[in-house]
XYZ file of C-alpha atoms in Angstrom:
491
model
C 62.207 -48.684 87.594
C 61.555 -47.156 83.863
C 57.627 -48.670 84.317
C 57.196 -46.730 87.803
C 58.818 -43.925 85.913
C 56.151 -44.059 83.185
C 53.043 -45.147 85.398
C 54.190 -41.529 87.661
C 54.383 -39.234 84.219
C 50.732 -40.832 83.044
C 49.555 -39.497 86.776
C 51.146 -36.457 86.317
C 49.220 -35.662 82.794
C 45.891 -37.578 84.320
C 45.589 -35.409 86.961
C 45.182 -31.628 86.160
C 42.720 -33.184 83.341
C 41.018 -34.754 86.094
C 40.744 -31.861 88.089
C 39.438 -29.559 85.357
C 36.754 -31.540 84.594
C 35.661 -31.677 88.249
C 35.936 -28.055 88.186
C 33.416 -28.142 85.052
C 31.146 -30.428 86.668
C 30.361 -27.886 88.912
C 27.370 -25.217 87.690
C 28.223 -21.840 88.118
C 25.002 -19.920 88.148
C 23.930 -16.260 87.591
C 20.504 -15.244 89.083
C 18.356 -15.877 85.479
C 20.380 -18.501 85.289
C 18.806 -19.901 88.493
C 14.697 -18.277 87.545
C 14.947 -20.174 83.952
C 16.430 -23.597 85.900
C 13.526 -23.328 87.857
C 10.975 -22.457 85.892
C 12.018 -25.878 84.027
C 12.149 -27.789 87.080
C 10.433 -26.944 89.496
C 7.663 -29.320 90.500
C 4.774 -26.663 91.300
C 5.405 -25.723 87.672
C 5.538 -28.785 86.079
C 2.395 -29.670 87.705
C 0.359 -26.740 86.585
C 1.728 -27.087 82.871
C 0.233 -30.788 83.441
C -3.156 -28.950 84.348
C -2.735 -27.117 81.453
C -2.473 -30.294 79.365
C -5.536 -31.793 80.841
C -7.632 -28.337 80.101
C -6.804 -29.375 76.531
C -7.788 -32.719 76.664
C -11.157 -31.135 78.179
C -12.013 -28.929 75.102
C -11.338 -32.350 72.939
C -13.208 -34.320 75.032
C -15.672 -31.500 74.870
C -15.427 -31.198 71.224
C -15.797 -35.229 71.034
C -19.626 -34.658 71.982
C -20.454 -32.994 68.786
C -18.886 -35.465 66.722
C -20.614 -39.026 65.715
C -20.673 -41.519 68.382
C -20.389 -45.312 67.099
C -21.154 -47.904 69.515
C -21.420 -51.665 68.200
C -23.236 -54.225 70.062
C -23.490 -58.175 70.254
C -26.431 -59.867 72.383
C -26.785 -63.279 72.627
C -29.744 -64.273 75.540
C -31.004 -67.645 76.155
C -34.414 -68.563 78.479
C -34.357 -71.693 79.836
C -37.986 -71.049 80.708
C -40.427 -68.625 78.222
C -42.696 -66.858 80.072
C -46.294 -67.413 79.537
C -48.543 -65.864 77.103
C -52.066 -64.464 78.694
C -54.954 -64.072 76.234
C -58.780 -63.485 76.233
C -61.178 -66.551 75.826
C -61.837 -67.689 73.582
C -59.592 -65.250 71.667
C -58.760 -67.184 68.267
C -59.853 -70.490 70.004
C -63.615 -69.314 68.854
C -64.948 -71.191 66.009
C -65.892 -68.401 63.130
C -69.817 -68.571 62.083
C -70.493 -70.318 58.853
C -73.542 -70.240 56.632
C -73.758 -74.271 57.387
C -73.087 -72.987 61.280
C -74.379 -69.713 62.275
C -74.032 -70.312 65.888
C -71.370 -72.593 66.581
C -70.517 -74.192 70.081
C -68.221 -72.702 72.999
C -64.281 -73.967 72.111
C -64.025 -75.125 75.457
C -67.283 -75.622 77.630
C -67.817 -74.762 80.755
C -65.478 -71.228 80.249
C -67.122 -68.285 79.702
C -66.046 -65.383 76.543
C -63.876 -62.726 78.330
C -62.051 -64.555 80.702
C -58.149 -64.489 81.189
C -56.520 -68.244 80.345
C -52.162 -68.534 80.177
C -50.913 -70.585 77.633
C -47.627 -71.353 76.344
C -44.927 -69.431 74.677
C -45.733 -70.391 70.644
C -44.345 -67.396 69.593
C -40.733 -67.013 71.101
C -38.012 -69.303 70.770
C -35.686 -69.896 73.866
C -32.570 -68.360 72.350
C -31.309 -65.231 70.002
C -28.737 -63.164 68.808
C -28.428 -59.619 67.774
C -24.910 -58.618 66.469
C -25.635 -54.354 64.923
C -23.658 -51.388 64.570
C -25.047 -47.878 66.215
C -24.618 -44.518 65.043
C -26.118 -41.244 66.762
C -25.076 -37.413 65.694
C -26.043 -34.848 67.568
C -27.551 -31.909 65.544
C -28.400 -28.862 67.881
C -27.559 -28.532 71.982
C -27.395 -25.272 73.544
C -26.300 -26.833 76.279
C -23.027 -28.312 74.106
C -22.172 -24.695 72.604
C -21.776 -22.884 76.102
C -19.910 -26.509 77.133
C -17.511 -25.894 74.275
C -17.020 -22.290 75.473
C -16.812 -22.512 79.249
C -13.906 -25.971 77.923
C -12.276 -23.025 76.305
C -12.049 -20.677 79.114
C -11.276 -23.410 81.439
C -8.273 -23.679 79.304
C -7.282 -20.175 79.428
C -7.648 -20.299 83.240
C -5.355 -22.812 83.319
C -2.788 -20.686 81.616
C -3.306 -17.742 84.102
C -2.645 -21.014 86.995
C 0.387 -21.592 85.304
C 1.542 -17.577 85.038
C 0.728 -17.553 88.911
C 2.547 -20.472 89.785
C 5.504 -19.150 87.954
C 5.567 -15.487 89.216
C 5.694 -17.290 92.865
C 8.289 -19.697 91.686
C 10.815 -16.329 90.626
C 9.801 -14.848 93.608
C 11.210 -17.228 95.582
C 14.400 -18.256 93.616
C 15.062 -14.185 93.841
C 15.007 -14.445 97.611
C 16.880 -17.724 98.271
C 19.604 -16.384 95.259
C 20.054 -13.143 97.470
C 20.278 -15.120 100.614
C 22.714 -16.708 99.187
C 24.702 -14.170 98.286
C 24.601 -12.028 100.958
C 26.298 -14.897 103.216
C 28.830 -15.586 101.068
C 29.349 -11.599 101.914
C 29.273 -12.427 105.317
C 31.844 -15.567 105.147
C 34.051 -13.530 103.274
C 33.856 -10.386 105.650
C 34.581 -13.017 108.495
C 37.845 -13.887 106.940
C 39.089 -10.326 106.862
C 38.194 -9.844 110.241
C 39.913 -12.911 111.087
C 42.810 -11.871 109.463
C 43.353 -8.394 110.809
C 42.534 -9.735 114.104
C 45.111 -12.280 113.894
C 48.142 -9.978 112.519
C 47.018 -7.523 115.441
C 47.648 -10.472 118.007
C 50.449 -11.092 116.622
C 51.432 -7.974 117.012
C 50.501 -7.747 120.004
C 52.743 -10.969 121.212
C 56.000 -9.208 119.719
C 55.008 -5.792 121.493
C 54.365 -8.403 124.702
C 57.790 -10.126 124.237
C 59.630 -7.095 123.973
C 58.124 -5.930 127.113
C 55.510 -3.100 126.038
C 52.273 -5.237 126.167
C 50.850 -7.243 129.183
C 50.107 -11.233 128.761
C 46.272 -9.726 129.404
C 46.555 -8.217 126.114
C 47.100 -10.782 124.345
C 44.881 -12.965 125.754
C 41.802 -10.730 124.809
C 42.615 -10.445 121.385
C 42.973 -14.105 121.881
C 39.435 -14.102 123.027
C 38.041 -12.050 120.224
C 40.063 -14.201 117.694
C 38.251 -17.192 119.090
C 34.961 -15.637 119.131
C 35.425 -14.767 115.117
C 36.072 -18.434 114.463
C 32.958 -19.776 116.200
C 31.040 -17.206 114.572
C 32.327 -17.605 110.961
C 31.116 -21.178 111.554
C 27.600 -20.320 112.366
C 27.634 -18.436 109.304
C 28.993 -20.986 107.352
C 26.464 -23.543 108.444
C 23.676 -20.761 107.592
C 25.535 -20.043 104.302
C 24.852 -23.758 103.511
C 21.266 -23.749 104.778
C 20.332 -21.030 102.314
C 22.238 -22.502 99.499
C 20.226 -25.561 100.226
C 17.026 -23.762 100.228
C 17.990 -22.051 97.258
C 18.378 -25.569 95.445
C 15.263 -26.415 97.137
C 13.191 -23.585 95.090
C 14.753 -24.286 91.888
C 14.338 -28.051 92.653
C 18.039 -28.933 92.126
C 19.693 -31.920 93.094
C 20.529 -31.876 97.117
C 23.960 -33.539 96.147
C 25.494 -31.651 93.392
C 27.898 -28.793 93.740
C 26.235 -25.416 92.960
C 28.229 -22.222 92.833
C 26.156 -18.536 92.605
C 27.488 -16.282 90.082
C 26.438 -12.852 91.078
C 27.727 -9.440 93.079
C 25.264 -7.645 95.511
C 27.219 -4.342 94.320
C 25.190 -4.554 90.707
C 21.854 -4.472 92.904
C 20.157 -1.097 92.341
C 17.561 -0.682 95.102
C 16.859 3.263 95.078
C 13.570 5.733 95.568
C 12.884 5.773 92.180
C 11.834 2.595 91.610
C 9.215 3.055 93.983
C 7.995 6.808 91.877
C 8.315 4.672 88.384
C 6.103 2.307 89.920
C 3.557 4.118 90.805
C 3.271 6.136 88.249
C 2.028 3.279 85.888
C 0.094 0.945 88.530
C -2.867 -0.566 87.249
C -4.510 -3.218 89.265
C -5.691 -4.992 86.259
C -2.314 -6.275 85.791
C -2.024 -8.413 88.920
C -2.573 -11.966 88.230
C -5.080 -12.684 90.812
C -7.236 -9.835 89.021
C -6.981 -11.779 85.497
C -7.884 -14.715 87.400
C -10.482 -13.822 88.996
C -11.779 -12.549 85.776
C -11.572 -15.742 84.042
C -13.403 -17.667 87.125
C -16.191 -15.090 86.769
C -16.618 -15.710 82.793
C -16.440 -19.513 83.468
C -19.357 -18.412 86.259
C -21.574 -16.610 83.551
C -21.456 -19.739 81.259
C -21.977 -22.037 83.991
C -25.408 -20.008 84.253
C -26.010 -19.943 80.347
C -25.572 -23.964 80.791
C -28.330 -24.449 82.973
C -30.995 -22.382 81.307
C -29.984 -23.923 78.227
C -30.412 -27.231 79.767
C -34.836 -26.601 79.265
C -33.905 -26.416 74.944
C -34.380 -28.757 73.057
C -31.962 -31.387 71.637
C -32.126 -32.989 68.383
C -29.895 -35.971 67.319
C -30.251 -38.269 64.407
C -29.783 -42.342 64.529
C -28.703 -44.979 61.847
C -28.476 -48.707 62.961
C -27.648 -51.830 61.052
C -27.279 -55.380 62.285
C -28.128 -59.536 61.751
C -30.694 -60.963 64.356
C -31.295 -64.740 64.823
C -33.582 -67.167 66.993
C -33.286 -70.760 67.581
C -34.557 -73.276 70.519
C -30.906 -73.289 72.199
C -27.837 -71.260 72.013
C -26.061 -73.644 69.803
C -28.719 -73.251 66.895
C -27.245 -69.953 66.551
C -24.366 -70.210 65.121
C -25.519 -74.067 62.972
C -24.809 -73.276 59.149
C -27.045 -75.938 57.886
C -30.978 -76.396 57.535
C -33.349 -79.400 56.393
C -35.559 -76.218 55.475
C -35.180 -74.899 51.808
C -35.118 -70.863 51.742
C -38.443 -69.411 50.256
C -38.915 -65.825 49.548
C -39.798 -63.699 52.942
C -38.730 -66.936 54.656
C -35.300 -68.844 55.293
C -33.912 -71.315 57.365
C -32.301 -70.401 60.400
C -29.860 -68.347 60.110
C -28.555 -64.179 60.597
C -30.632 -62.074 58.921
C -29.438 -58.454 58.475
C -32.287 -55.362 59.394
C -31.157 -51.882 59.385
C -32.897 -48.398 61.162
C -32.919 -44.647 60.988
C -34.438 -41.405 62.566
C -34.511 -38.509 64.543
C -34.646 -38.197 68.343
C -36.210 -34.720 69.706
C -35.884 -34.709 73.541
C -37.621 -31.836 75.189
C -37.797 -30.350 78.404
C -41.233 -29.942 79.865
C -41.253 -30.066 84.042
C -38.469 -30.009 85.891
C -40.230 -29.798 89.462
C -38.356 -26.758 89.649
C -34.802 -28.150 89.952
C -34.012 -26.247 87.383
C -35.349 -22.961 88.557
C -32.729 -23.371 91.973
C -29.627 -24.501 90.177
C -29.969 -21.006 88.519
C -30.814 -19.406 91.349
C -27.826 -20.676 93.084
C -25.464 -20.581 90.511
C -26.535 -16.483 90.123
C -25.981 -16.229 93.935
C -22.571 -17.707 93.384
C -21.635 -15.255 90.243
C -22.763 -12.720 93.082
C -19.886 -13.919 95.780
C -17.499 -13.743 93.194
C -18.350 -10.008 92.403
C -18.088 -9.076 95.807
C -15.189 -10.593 95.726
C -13.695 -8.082 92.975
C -14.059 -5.488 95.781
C -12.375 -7.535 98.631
C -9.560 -8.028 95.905
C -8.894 -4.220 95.119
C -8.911 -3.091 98.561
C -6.364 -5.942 99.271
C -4.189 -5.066 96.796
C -4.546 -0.693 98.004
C -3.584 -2.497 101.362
C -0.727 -4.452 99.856
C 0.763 -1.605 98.003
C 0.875 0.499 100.728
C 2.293 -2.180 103.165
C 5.154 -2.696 100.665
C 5.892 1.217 99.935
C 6.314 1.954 103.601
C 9.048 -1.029 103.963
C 10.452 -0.751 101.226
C 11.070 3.334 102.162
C 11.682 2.397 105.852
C 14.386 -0.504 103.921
C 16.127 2.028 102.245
C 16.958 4.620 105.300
C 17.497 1.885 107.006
C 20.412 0.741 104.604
C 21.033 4.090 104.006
C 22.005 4.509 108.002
C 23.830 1.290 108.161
C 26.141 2.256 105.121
C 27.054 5.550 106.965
C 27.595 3.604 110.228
C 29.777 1.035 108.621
C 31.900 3.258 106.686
C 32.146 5.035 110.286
C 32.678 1.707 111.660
C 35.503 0.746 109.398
C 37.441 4.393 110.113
C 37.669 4.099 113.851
C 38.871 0.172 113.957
C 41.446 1.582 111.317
C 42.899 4.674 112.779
C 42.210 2.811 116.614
C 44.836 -0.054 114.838
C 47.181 3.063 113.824
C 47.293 4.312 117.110
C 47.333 1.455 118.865
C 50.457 0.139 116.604
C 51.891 3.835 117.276
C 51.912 3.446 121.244
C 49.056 6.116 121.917
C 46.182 3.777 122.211
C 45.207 0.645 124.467
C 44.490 -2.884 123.082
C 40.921 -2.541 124.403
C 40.133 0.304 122.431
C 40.951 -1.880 119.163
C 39.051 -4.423 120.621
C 36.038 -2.314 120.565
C 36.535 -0.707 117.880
C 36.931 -4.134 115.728
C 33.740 -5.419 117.755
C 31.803 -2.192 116.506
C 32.719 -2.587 112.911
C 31.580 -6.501 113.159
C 28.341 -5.209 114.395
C 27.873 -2.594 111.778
C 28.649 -4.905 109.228
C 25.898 -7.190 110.270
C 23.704 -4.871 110.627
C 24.556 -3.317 106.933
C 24.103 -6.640 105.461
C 21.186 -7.392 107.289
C 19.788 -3.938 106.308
C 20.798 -4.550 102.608
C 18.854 -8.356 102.387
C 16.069 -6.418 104.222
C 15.773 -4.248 100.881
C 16.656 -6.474 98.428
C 13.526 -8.600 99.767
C 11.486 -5.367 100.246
C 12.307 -5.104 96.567
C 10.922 -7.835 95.379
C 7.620 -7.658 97.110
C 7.193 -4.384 95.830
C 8.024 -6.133 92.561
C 5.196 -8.245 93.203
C 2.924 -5.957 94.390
C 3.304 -3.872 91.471
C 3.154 -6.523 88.734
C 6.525 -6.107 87.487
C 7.346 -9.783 87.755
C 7.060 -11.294 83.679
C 8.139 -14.870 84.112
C 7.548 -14.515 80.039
C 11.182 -12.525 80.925
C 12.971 -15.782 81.548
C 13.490 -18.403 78.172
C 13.718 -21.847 79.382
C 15.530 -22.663 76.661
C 19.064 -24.871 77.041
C 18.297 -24.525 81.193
C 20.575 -27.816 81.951
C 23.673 -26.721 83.045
């Protein structure tokens, strides 16, 4: 009995330990809190820091051209059959004249001086080696200087790919984190509702038993009771859909507990944002504009590539190796020789040789390629200049479109505040009088069905703005991902 005692008092300690650190396990998140979690994790970033990455290793691999290249080689070639020599006759098959023989005969008779005869291969042996070390440096390209630049602004267009991705990434997080918390709102206004509807039926059921309410009362507050409980579960399931998109956006794990720290009364969405705004718009701040710029640079260079492509290039070469010959392929590698080695002239073995110079290559006829590749790479710097206008006009358009929602958000909100608060005073003083004895059961019925529907509509009305917010945000530039450290982001 004393060990069941003891095993019940270790449970007793275990357990609120146990419990706290469940309760730890679970990350309680404010909204930067959820922008810097994503910004960390989110796979749309990730992968454009990865293109940033391999812009880098572009301007080294770039920079790699303009630095020595060192290539070693080994050849070893065997010809089971040497081709044929062809020579003049009688080439050096003529005898030379001599004073004792001033004309001497034909080498061969019966072939005549000028003809064509094959003969073998005297000169060649069947097999050789080459084993050398190669070394070219290039000394002027035009065409590598506007490579190293256009590497360079690749890599800064990469950046502004990156920015992009990022400002889209807190956009969304922003809207899912709202979501969220507006239908925890909801849940939490369904519970009230719930529980003044439930304390009025009960009401109701005393007033009924003591004979100064009908059984139909009670049975529609019954009704509306129900009704509340279905509909707190739809909201509940939607509550869990958004919370699930919101982990979708910030790319947290699907089956970990994640609890929003936030309250929709510290939101300030008011006309003055919108003046403050406008006031200090410039369209050269959106990052489609900056990236469009850098597209149009990389354009320009692409063009100062191909005209320098008809420069010259000049590289210098340095070589050094051992060659060999022999009459198979195992001769080559033999280390002895009958032969003793006389100056100019050795036995058989790898003799080193070494090279150097100067290539010039220079561009003299094209057939005109060239001449089109500029032409179409000038028509293509055009497209993207027309595209500048497009752009501005889009973003006039885009402005405008999110001014007039954002304004038609606010009175909108502005209306459904005033109705709720309206809402709210006639289900209370409907309850008052219906408690009193000078008002019916169906008049609290309506009245609580009104306030439900003007507190749907407010919260509807206030995710409506928040959202309008943020694509005015958007519009406007004001979105600095550079706002958000992702520093310590692991909760």
């Amino acid at each position: 009995m004393k060990r069941v005692y003891q095993i019940i008092l270790l449970l007793l300690l275990i357990t609120p330990l146990w419990t706290h650190a469940q309760t730890d396990s679970t990350s309680s998140f404010s909204l930067d809190d959820c922008i810097k979690y994503a910004l960390e994790n989110s796979v749309d970033v990730k992968n454009a820091k990865i293109e940033e990455q391999i812009s880098q290793a572009k301007v080294r691999e770039t920079t790699g051209m303009g630095l020595p290249q060192i290539d070693g080689t080994v050849n070893v070639t065997h010809n089971p059959k040497l081709p044929r020599m062809f020579m003049e006759y009688p080439g050096f098959f003529a005898q030379q004249p001599t004073p004792e023989n001033p004309n001497p005969p034909p080498a061969t008779p019966g072939i005549e001086d000028g003809e064509v005869f094959a003969m073998p291969n005297l000169f060649q042996l069947k097999s050789s080696g080459d084993a050398g070390i190669n070394a070219t440096q290039l000394l002027f390209s035009s065409t590598y200087l506007v490579g190293l630049r256009a590497a360079k602004t690749y890599k800064e267009l990469s950046y502004k790919t990156t920015e992009q991705t990022k400002i889209q990434t807190v956009e969304n997080v922003t809207k899912a984190y709202y979501g969220v918390l507006i239908n925890n709102e909801r849940v939490a206004l369904f519970d009230n509702n719930i529980g003044r509807v439930d304390s009025l039926l009960k009401t109701t059921k005393a007033l009924n038993q003591n004979g100064f309410a009908e059984e139909i009362d009670v049975d529609r507050i019954q009704v509306t009771l129900n009704n509340l409980k279905i509909e707190k579960l739809k909201f509940q399931n939607l509550q869990n859909l958004s919370l699930a998109l919101l982990k979708f956006q910030m790319n947290y794990p699907m089956d970990q507990q994640l609890a929003i720290d936030g309250d929709l009364t510290a939101i300030e969405v008011n006309e003055e944002t919108l003046n403050q705004y406008v006031s200090g718009w410039d369209f050269k701040n959106r990052i489609e504009y900056r990236l469009l710029e850098t597209q149009r640079d990389l354009q320009k260079l692409n063009i100062k590539r191909m005209y320098s492509n008809g420069l010259p290039t000049l590289s210098a070469f340095v070589g050094a190796g051992y060659q060999t010959g022999s009459k198979n392929i195992a001769g080559l590698f033999k280390t002895e020789s009958s032969f003793t080695e006389t100056p100019d002239m050795g036995v058989d073995k790898w003799y080193p040789y070494t090279r150097f110079g100067l290539n010039l290559s220079i561009p003299i006829f094209s057939g005109m390629q060239r001449t089109y590749k500029i032409q179409q790479e000038k028509l293509a710097l055009k497209k993207i200049e027309n595209n500048f206008q497009s752009l501005q006009r889009s973003f006039d358009l885009n402005i405008q479109q999110n001014s007039i929602t954002f304004e038609n958000a606010l009175e909108s909100l502005k209306s459904q505040k005033e109705n709720l608060t309206l809402a709210d005073k006639v289900a209370r003083v409907t309850k008052i009088k219906y408690e009193q004895g000078v008002g019916s059961n169906i008049e609290v019925i309506d009245a609580e069905s009104s306030l439900r529907e003007s507190q749907v509509n407010y919260y509807n009305a206030l995710y409506d703005a928040i959202i309008a917010k943020v694509d005015l945000d958007k519009a406007f530039a004001k979105i600095n991902p550079a706002n958000y450290s992702t520093t310590d982001t692991q909760k």
